[in-house]
Amino acid sequence: MEPGFLADLRAAVGTGALLTDSADLLTYESDALVHLRATPGAVVLPESAEQVQAVVRLCHRAGVPFVARGHGTGLSGGALPVENGVVIALARLNHILDVDIPNLRVVVEPGVTNLDITRRVAPFGCYYAPDPSSQIVCSIGGNIAENSGGAHCLKYGFTVHHVLGVEAILPNGDLVHLGSAVLDAPGLDLLSVVVGSEGTLAVVTKATLRILRRPEAVLTLLAGFQSIDAAGEVVSAIIAQGIVPAAVEMMDRLTIQAAEAAVHPNFPDANAVLIVELDGTRAEVDEQFALVESICRSLGASSIEIARDASQRDRIWKGRKAAFAAMGRVSPSYYVQDGVVPRTKLPEVLRRIRELEARSGLRIGNVFHAGDGNLHPLICYDESVPGQAEHAEKVATEILSYCIEAGGSLTGEHGIGADKKAHMPKMFSPDDLETMQLVRCAFDPSGLCNPGKVFPTPRLCGEVPGPYRQHPLERAGIVERF
């Protein structure tokens, strides 16, 4: 990296906020998908949107690729650096700027931790609904990039449903405001394009988020089953009754064992557990909860525990949200996958995963948002054994093929990133991919903003797409080549 460019970066963010030493750069070589690594040329630690803007302008002028990074908890390689590029680490932009309870909104910087928002507004009887399992450490900027969900997305939706507006720096260094402080802002909905774009279109420096009032009543049930199939039947039966739970989560025996070893939630000795949570008015919750309990018993629940207070509910959720990290208690290494299947296909896909487990010789733990069919299989392996890491990756890829064949998706909330970009043609046609690329090129014609993610390569802005000399949208006169 040119000394002059580094000097400009140092002037933009300050001497103590520019990292170039090889030991300092090690921290930023990967996100939580640690088997994908790259060494950046420099890391900057800006403390304001103005500093972020200055860095992006420098990168644009010099033609240097850059990657925005939150707290590094992503699981798809979305924050994987570009070799010798710049990482813009946003952890120091960590302030809650405004709390507007009458209008149920907050304004935060991207480095604010997800759970800190709920903690800040809890005294007013409010909370922030999207709740990834990593909510205690993951950042809002990363949540916006990946359109994160969580256990309660079945009823309350994903991050995109709770972002009212953002301040963002475009890849050329321009600062823009997308959306507004009110719902349904007029004009093109570019906000929804940026949310979930995996950091490839802009760097978010501020976000206005919607918060919710705490429901009058919350009831949580933990049921044990002797098979995942039986637990899956309960999920389908609950939804068929017209009940929309706040959350429906499932864990298999391996992930139960891991959680018990790590945080001791006192889960039952079962092959699967189901966590069902209802919230709303007291009358509605009481009536629906009685029906949920009846369904669980009629379909073979071996045990049922009903959380009688907040401490019992917190204990149950602690066990569920510890599942990913807890796998380190039962395996030296593991590979987390993320795919979606229709609820009715859960038993079929889970049977195929069990058959794959027996055939591959690798243990596979299953923990998932059963209500919306979002699977998170954890493939256990030993990195010290030659070839096992590659074998685990192949197993994970095969699981993704099951999801697509069942009519599902490559990802529910972890994103495509660098990890799954090669599989995009399995789900999208060449025309689909080229249309997406046209949108990306409209924001970033130079291809500097988090390049090498989401789309199979080579696929650069300005190149002639696929086998076509002209894109279908061009032929229709809708867009022009960038």
PDB file of C-alpha atoms in Angstrom, residues 85 90 107 147 168 184 215 226 235 265 285 332 343 345 349 353 368 421:
ATOM      1  CA  GLY A  85      -7.388  -3.317   0.876  1.00  0.00           C
ATOM      2  CA  LEU A  90     -17.003   0.832  12.901  1.00  0.00           C
ATOM      3  CA  VAL A 107     -31.338   6.787  16.430  1.00  0.00           C
ATOM      4  CA  ASN A 147     -30.920  -8.194   7.368  1.00  0.00           C
ATOM      5  CA  ALA A 168     -24.938   6.177   4.608  1.00  0.00           C
ATOM      6  CA  ASP A 184     -43.707   4.585   4.071  1.00  0.00           C
ATOM      7  CA  PRO A 215     -46.691  -6.958  25.282  1.00  0.00           C
ATOM      8  CA  GLN A 226     -38.326 -38.418  21.411  1.00  0.00           C
ATOM      9  CA  VAL A 235     -44.930 -26.776  14.705  1.00  0.00           C
ATOM     10  CA  PRO A 265     -30.320 -24.541  31.218  1.00  0.00           C
ATOM     11  CA  VAL A 285     -52.216 -15.477  25.156  1.00  0.00           C
ATOM     12  CA  PRO A 332     -12.963 -28.859  18.562  1.00  0.00           C
ATOM     13  CA  ARG A 343     -42.191 -25.609   7.293  1.00  0.00           C
ATOM     14  CA  LYS A 345     -40.618 -29.828   4.383  1.00  0.00           C
ATOM     15  CA  VAL A 349     -34.985 -32.281   5.049  1.00  0.00           C
ATOM     16  CA  ILE A 353     -29.480 -34.474   7.136  1.00  0.00           C
ATOM     17  CA  PHE A 368     -33.277 -23.733  14.029  1.00  0.00           C
ATOM     18  CA  LYS A 421     -21.589 -16.913  -3.553  1.00  0.00           C
TER      19      LYS A 421
END
